[in-house]
mmCIF file of C-alpha atoms in Angstrom:
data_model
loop_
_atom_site.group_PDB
_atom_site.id
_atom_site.type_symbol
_atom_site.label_atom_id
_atom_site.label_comp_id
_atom_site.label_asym_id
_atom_site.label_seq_id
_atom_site.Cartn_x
_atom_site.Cartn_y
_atom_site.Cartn_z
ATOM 1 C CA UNK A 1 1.716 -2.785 9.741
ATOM 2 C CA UNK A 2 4.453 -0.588 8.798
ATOM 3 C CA UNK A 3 8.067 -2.079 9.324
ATOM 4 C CA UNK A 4 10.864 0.729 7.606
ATOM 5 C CA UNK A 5 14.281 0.115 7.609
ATOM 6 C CA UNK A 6 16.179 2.317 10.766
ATOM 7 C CA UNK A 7 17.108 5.790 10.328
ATOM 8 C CA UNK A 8 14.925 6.462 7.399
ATOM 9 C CA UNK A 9 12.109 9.043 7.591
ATOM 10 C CA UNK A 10 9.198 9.141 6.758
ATOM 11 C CA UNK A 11 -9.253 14.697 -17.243
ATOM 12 C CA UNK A 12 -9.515 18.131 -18.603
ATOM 13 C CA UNK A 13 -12.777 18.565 -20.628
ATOM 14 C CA UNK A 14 -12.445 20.427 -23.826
ATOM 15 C CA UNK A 15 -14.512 23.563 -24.715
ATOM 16 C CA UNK A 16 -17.584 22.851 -27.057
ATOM 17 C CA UNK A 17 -16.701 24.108 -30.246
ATOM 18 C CA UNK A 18 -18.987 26.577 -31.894
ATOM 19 C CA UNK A 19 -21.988 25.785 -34.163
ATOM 20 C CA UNK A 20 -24.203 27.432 -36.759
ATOM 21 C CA UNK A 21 -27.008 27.531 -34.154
ATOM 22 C CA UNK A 22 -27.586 27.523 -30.121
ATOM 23 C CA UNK A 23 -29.523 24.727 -30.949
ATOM 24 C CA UNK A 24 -27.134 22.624 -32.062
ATOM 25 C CA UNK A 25 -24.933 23.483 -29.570
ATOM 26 C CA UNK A 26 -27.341 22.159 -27.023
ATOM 27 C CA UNK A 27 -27.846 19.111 -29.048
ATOM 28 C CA UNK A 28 -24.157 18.776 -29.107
ATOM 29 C CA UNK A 29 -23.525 19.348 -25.178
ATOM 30 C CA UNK A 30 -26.614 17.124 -24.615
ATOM 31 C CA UNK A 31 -24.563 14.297 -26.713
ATOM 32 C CA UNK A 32 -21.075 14.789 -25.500
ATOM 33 C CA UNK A 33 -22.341 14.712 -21.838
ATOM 34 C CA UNK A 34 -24.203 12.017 -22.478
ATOM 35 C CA UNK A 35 -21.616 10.001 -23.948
ATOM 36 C CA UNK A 36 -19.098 11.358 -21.237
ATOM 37 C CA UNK A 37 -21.924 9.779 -18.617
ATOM 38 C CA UNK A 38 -21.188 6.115 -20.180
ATOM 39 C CA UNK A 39 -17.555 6.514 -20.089
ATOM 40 C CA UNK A 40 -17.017 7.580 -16.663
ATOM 41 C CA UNK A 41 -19.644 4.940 -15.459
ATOM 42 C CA UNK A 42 -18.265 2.355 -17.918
ATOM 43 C CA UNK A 43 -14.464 3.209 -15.915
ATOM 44 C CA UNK A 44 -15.528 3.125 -12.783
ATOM 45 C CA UNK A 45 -14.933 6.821 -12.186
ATOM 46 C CA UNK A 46 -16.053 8.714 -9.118
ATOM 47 C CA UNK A 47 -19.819 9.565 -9.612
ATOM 48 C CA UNK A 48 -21.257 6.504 -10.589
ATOM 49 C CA UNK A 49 -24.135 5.336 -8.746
ATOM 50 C CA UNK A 50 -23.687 1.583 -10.499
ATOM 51 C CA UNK A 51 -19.243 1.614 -9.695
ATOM 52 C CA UNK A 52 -19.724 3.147 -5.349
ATOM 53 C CA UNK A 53 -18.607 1.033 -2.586
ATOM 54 C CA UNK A 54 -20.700 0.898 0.058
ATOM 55 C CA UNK A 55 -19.604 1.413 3.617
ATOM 56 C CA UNK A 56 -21.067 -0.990 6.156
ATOM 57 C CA UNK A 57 -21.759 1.464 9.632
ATOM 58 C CA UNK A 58 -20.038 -0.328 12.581
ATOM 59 C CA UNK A 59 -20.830 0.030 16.171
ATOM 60 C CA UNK A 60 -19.110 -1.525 19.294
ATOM 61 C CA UNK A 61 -15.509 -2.686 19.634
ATOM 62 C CA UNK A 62 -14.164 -0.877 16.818
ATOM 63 C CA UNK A 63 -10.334 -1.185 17.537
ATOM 64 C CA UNK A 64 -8.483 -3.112 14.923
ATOM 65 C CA UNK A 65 -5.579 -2.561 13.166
ATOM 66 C CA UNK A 66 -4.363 -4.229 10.320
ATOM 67 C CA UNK A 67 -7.828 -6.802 10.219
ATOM 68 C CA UNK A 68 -7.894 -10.222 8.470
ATOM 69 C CA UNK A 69 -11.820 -10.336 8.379
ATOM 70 C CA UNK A 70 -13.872 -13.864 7.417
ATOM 71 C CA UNK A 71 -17.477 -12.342 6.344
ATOM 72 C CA UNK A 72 -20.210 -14.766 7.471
ATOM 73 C CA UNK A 73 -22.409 -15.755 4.681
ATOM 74 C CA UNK A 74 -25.987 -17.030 5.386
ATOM 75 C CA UNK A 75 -26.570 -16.109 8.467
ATOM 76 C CA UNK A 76 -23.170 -16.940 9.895
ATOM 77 C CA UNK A 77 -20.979 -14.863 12.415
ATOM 78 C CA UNK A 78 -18.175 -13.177 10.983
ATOM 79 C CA UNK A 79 -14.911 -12.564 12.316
ATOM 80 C CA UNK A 80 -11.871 -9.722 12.497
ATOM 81 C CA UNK A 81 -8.392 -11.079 13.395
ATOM 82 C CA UNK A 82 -6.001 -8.073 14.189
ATOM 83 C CA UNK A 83 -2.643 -6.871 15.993
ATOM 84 C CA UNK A 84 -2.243 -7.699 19.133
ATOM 85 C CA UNK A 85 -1.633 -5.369 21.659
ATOM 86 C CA UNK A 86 1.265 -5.444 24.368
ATOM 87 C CA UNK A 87 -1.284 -4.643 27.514
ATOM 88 C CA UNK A 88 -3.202 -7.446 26.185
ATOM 89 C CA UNK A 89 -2.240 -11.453 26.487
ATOM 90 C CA UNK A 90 1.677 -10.585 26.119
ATOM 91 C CA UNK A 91 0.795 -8.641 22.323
ATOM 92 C CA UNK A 92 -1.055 -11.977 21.160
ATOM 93 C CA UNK A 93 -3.559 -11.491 17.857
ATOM 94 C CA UNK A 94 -7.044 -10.267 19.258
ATOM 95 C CA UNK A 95 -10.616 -11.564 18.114
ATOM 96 C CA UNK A 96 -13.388 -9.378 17.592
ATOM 97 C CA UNK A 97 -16.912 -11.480 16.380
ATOM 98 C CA UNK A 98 -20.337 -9.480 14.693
ATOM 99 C CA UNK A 99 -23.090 -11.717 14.229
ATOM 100 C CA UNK A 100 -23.789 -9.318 10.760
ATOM 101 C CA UNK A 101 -21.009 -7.411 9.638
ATOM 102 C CA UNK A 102 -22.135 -4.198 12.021
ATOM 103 C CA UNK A 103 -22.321 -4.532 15.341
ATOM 104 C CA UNK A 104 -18.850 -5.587 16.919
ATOM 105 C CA UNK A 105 -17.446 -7.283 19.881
ATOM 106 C CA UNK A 106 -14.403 -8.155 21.830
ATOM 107 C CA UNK A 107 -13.747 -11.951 21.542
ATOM 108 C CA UNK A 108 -10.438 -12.357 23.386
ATOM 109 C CA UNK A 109 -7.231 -13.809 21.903
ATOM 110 C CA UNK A 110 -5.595 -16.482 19.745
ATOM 111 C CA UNK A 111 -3.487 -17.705 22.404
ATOM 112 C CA UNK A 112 -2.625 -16.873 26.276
ATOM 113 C CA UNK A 113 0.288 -16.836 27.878
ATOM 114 C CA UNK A 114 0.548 -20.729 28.642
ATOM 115 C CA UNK A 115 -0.227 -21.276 25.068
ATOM 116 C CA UNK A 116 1.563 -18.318 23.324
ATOM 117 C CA UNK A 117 4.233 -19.634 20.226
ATOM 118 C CA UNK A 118 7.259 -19.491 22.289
ATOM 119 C CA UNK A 119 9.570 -20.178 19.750
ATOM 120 C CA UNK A 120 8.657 -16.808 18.254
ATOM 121 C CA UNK A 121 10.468 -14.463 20.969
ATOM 122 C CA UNK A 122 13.624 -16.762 20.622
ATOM 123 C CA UNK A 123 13.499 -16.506 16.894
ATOM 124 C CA UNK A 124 12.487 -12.525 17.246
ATOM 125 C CA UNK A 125 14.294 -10.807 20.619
ATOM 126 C CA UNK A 126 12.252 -7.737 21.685
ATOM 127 C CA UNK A 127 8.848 -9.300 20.400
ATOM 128 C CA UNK A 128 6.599 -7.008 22.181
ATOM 129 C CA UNK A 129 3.061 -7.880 20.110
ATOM 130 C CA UNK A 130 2.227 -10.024 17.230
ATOM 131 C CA UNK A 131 1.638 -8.228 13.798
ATOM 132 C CA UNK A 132 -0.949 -8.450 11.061
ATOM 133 C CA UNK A 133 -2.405 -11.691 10.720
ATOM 134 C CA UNK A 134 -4.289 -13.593 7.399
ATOM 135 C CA UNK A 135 -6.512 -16.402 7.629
ATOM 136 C CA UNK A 136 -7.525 -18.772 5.475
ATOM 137 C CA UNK A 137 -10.257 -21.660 4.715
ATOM 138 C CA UNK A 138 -9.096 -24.674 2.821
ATOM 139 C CA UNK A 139 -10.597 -28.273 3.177
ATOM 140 C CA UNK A 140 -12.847 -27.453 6.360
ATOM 141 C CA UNK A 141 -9.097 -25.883 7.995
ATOM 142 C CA UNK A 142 -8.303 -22.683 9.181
ATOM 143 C CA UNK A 143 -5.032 -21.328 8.514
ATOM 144 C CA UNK A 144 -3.987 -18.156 10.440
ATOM 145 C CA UNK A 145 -0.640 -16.574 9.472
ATOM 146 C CA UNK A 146 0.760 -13.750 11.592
ATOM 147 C CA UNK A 147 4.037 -11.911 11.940
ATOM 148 C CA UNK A 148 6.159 -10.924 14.480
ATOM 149 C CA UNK A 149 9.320 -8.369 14.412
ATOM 150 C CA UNK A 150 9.950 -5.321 15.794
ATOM 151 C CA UNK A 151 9.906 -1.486 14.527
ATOM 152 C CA UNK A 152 13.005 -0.355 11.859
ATOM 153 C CA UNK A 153 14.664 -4.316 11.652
ATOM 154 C CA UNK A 154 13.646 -7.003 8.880
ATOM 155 C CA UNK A 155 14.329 -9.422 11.716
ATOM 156 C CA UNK A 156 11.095 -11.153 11.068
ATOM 157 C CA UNK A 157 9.301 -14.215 10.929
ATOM 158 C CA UNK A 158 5.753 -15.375 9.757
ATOM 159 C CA UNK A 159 4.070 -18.360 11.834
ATOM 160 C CA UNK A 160 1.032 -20.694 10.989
ATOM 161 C CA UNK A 161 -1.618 -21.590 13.587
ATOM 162 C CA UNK A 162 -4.613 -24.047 12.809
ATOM 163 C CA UNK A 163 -8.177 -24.604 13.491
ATOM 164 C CA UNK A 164 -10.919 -26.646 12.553
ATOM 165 C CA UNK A 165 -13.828 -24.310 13.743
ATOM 166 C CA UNK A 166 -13.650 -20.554 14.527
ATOM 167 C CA UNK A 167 -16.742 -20.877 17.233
ATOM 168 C CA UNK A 168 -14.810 -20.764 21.143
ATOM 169 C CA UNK A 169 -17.669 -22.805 22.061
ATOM 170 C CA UNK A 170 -17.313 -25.367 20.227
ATOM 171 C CA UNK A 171 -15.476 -28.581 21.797
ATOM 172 C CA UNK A 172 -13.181 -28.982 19.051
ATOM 173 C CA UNK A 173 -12.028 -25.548 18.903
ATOM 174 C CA UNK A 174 -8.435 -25.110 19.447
ATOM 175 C CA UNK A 175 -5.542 -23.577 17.790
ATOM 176 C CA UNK A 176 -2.361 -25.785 16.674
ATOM 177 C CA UNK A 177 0.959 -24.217 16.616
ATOM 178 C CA UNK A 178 2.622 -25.225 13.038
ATOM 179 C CA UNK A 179 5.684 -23.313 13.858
ATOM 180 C CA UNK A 180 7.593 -21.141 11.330
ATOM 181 C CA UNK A 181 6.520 -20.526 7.790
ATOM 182 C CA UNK A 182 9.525 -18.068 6.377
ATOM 183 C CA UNK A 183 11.323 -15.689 8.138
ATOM 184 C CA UNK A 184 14.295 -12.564 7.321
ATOM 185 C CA UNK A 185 17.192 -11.304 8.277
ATOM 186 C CA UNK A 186 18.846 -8.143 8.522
ATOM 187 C CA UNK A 187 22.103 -8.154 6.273
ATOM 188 C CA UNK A 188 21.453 -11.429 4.001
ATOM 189 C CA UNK A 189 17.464 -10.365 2.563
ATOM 190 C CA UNK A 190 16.544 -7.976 1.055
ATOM 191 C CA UNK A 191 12.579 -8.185 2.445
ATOM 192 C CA UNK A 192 10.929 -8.248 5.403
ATOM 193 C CA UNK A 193 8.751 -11.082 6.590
ATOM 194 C CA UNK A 194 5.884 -9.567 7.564
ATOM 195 C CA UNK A 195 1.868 -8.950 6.163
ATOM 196 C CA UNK A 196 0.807 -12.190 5.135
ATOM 197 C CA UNK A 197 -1.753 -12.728 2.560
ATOM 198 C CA UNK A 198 -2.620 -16.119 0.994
ATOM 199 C CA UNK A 199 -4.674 -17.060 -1.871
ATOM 200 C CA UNK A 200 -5.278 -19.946 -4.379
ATOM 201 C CA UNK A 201 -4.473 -20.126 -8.152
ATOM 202 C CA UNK A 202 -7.210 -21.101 -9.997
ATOM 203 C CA UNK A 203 -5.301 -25.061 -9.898
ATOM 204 C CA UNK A 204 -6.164 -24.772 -5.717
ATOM 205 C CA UNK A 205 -2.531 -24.331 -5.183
ATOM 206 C CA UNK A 206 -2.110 -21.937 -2.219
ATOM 207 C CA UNK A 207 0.631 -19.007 -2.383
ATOM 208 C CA UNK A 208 1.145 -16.551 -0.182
ATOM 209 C CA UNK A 209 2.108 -12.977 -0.395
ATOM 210 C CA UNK A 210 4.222 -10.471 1.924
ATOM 211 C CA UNK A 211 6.325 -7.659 2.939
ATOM 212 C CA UNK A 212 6.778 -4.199 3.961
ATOM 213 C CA UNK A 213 9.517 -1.616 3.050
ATOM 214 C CA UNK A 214 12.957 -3.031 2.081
ATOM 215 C CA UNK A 215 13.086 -4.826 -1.330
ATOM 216 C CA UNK A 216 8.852 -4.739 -1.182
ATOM 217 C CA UNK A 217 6.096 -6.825 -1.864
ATOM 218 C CA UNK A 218 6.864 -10.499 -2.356
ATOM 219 C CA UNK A 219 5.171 -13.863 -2.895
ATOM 220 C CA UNK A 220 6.633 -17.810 -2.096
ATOM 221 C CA UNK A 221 4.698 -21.245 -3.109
ATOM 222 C CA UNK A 222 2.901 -22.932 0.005
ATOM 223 C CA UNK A 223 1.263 -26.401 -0.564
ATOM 224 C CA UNK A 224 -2.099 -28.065 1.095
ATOM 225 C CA UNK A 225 -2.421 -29.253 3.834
ATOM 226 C CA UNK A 226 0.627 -28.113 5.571
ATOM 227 C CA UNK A 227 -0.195 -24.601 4.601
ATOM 228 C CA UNK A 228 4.068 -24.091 4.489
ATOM 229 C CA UNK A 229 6.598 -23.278 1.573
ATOM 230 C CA UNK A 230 6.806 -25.959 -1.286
ATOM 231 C CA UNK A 231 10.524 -25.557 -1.437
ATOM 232 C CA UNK A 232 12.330 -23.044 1.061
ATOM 233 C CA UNK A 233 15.079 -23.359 -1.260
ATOM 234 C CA UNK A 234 13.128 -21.239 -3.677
ATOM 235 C CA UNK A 235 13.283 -17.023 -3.055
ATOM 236 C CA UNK A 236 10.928 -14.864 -3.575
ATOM 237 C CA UNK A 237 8.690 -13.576 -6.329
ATOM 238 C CA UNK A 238 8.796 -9.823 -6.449
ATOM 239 C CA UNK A 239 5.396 -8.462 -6.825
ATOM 240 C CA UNK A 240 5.216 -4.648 -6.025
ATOM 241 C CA UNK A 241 7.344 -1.949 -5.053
ATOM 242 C CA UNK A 242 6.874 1.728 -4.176
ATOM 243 C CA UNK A 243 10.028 2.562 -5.921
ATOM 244 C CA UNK A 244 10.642 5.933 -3.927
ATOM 245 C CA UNK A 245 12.509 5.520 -0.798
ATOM 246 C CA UNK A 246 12.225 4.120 1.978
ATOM 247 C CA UNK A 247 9.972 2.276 -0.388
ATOM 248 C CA UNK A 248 6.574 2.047 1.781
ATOM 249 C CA UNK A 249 4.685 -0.367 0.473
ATOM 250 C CA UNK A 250 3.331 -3.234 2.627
ATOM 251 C CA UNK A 251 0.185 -5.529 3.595
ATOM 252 C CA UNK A 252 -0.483 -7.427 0.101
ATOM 253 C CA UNK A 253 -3.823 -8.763 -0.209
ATOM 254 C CA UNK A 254 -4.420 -10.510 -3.906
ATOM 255 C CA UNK A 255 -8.072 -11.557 -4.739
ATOM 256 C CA UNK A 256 -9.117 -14.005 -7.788
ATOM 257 C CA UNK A 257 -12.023 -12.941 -9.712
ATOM 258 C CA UNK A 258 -13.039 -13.643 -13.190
ATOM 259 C CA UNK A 259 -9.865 -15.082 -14.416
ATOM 260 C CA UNK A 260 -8.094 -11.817 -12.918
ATOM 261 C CA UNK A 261 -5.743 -11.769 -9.909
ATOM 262 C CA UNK A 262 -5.858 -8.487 -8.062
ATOM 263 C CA UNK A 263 -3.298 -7.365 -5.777
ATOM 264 C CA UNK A 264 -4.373 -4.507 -2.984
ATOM 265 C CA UNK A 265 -1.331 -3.345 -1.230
ATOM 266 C CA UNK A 266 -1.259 -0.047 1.274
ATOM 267 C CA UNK A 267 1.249 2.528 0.464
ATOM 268 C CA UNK A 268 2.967 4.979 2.204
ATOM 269 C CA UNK A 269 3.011 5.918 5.881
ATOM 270 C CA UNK A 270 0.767 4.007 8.739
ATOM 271 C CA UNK A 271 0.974 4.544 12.654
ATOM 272 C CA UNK A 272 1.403 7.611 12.855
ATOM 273 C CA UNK A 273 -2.025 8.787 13.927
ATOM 274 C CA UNK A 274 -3.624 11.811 12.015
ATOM 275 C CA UNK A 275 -0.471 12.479 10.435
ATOM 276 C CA UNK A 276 -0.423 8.989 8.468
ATOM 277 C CA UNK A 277 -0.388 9.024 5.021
ATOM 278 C CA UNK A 278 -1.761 5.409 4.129
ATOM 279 C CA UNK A 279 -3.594 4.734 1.152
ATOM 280 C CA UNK A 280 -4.987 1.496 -1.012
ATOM 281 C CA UNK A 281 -4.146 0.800 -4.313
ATOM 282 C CA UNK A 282 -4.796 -2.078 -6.540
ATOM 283 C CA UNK A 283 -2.944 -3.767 -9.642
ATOM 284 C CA UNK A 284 -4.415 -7.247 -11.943
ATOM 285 C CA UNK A 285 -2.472 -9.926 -13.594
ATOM 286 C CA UNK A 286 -4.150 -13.514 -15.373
ATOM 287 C CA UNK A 287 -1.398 -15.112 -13.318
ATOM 288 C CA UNK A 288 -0.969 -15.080 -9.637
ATOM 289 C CA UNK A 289 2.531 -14.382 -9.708
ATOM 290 C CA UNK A 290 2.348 -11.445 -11.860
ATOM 291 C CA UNK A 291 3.470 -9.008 -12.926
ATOM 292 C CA UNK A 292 -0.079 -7.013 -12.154
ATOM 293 C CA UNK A 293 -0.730 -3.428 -13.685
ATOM 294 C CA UNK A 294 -2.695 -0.803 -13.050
ATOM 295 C CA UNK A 295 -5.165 0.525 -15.508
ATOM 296 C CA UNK A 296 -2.466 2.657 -17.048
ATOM 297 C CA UNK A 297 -0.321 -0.381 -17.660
ATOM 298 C CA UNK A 298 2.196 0.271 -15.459
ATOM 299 C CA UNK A 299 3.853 -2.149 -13.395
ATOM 300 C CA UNK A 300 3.190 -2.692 -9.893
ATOM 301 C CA UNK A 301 6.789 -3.983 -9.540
ATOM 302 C CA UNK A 302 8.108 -0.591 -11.215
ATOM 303 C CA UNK A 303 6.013 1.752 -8.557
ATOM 304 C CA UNK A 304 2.261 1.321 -10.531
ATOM 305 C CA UNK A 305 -0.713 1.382 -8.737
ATOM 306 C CA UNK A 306 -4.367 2.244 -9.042
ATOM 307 C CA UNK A 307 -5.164 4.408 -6.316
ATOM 308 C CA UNK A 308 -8.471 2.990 -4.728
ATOM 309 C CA UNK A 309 -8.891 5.483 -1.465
ATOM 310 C CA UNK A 310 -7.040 7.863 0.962
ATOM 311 C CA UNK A 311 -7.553 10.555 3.559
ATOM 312 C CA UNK A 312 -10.783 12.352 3.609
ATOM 313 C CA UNK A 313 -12.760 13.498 6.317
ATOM 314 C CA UNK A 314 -12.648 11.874 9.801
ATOM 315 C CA UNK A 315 -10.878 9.104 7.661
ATOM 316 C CA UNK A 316 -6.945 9.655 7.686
ATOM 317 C CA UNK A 317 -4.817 6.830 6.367
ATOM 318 C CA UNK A 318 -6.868 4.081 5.013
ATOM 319 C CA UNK A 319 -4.622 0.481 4.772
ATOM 320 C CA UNK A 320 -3.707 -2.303 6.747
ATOM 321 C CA UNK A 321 -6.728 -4.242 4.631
ATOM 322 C CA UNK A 322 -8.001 -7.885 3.863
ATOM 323 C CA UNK A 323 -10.803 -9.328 1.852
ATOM 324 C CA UNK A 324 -13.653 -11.665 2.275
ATOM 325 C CA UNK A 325 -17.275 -12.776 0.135
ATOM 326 C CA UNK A 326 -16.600 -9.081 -1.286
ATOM 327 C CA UNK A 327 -16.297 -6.990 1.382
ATOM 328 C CA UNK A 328 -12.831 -5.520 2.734
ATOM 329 C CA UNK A 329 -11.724 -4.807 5.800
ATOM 330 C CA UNK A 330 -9.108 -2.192 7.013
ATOM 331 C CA UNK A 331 -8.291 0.434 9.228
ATOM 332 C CA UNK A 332 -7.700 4.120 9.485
ATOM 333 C CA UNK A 333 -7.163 6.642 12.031
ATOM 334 C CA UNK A 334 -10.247 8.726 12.923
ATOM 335 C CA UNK A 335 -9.442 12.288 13.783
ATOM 336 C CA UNK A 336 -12.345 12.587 16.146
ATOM 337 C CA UNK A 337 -10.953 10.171 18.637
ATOM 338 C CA UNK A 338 -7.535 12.256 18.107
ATOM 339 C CA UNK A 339 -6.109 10.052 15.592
ATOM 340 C CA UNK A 340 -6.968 6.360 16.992
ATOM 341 C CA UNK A 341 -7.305 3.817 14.943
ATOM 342 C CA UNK A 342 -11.013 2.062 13.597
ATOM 343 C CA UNK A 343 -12.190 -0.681 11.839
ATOM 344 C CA UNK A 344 -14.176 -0.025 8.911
ATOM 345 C CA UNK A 345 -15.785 -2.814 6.149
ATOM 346 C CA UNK A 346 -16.449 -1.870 2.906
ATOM 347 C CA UNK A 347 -18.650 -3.671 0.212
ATOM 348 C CA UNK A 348 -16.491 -3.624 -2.969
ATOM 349 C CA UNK A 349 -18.012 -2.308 -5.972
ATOM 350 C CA UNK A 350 -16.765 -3.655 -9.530
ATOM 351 C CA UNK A 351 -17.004 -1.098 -12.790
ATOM 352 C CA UNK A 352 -17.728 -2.631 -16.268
ATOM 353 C CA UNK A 353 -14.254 -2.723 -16.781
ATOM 354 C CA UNK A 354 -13.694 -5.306 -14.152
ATOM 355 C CA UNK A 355 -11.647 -2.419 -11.858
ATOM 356 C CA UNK A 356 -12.524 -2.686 -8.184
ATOM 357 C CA UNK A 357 -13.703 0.853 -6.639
ATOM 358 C CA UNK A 358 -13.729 1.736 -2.828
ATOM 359 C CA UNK A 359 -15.214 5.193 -2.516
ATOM 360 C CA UNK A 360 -18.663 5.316 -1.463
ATOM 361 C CA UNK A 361 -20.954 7.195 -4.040
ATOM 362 C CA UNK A 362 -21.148 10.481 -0.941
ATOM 363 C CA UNK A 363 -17.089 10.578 -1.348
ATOM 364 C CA UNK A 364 -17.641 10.433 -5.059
ATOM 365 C CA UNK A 365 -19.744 13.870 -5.024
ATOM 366 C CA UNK A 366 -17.427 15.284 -2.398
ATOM 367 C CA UNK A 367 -13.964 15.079 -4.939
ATOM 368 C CA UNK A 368 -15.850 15.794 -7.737
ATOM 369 C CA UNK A 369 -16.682 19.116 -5.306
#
């Protein structure tokens, strides 16, 4: 969910030589393409069949933004936690519940108004939803961070709510309020507490990730079972910055996989409907706190990234994303419902260079033209 500071504003293929023969030019062209075929498939470049995402097609309650999704494996329900909205339960983070990943409905809220986080509105005046929330299994737990703050101020705070089952039916479901987890303010950090995303070293010890605009993309040590900071003494990590101003960078999600950590961030310009300018990109370290590259090498901290997808078609803005049993969630603003925001789930494809890749193989033929 985009938070900016106030007052700020938005391969080239070389010509076959020539050869004694038009055979052998055909033999060579046959060879070179051939060999150009492995390379791009072997990258994870657009046109591979073997590197495509593939897009799950969604019907029913479709409006999300900024989704922390928990895919249900064997059978099991899965779930979208999202933004609240201010006509809805006082802005409290909605629930939306598929019983396979497709077909979507409205589930109600986190919290009412007799059980809302009060302490939230006194810590944040002007609270008028609650932002972007995370959630996370550990040790049959479920830990849902959210934010709250309002537009152009790094007045912000993250809170922790707890569960022991996600099913409203069951008897023991209820959600505890743990109260703050870290918070800014304007004039004395340089970051914005907002867009949590947690995740475990490959130890089991829990960190979370955060930020939007200001000094970027940062990441503190939590600790089980609390689910809070290790030592609030402690600042920040610094992860990932944009680098140009106002420095739009936000919603970190980091995902372990095969001794790599990746770190998907959205970049650029949300909320704006059909004139957003969101977009995914993606960055890999061996350790959790960094520093992650992109395929180039460069630094995600330095303004590297990997772009993973953008704008194209009815699809304007792609960001605001989370990850789950390999799919990932996000949103984007569909320009046939005049720029409203959607959820859409995408199966994540890995290339043979371990790279993630988010275009679906019918967006691979449609850059490639």
């Amino acid at each position: 969910m985009e938070r900016r500071p106030a007052g700020q504003l938005t391969g080239v293929r070389r010509p076959l030589g020539s050869g004694r023969s038009i055979a052998l030019a055909v033999v060579v062209a046959v060879l070179v393409a051939a060999a150009g075929a492995v390379w791009w498939s072997a990258s994870g470049g657009h046109g591979s069949a073997s590197t495509a995402a593939t897009a799950l097609e969604l019907s029913g309650d479709l409006r999300a933004h900024d989704p922390a999704i928990v895919a249900g494996t064997a059978g099991k329900p899965w779930y979208v936690f999202s933004t609240g909205d201010a006509s809805v339960a006082k802005g409290a983070i909605q629930i939306r519940t598929s019983p396979d990943g497709h077909a979507w409905t409205a589930a109600g809220t986190v919290w009412d108004a007799a059980t809302e986080p009060a302490w939230v509105r006194t810590a944040v005046p002007g609270v008028t939803s609650f932002w972007a929330p995370d959630i996370h299994l550990h040790d049959g737990t479920y830990y849902l961070y959210y934010a709250a703050s309002t537009f152009g101020s790094n007045r912000s705070v993250i809170g922790l709510l707890t569960n022991t089952t996600l099913d409203a039916t069951d008897p023991a479901y209820a959600w505890v309020d743990r109260g703050e987890v870290w918070h800014s303010t304007p004039g004395s950090t340089d970051y914005n507490a907002i867009d949590p995303g947690i995740v475990e070293d490959a130890d089991g010890t829990p960190w979370m990730a955060f930020g939007s605009f200001w000094g970027g993309v940062q990441m503190i040590r939590l600790e089980w079972p609390s689910g809070m900071p290790t030592d609030p003494s402690v600042p920040p990590v610094h992860l990932a910055s944009h680098t140009v101003p106002p420095n739009a960078i936000e919603a970190p999600t980091i995902v372990p996989r095969d001794g790599w950590f990746y770190l998907f961030v959205s970049r650029d310009l949300c909320c704006r409907a059909s004139a957003s300018t969101y977009n995914l990109v993606v960055g890999r370290s061996r350790e959790v706190t960094g520093p992650y590259m992109d395929r180039s090498g460069a630094d995600m901290a330095a303004g590297g990234g990997e772009r993973l997808l953008a704008t194209g078609g009815d699809m304007v803005g792609p960001g605001g994303e989370s990850y789950s049993n390999g799919y990932l969630a996000f949103h984007f603003y569909a320009t046939h419902l005049g720029g409203d925001f959607q959820l859409a789930i995408r199966k994540v494809a890995w290339g043979a260079d371990g790279w993630p890749v988010l275009t679906t193989a019918d967006e691979q033929r449609a850059d490639a033209g």
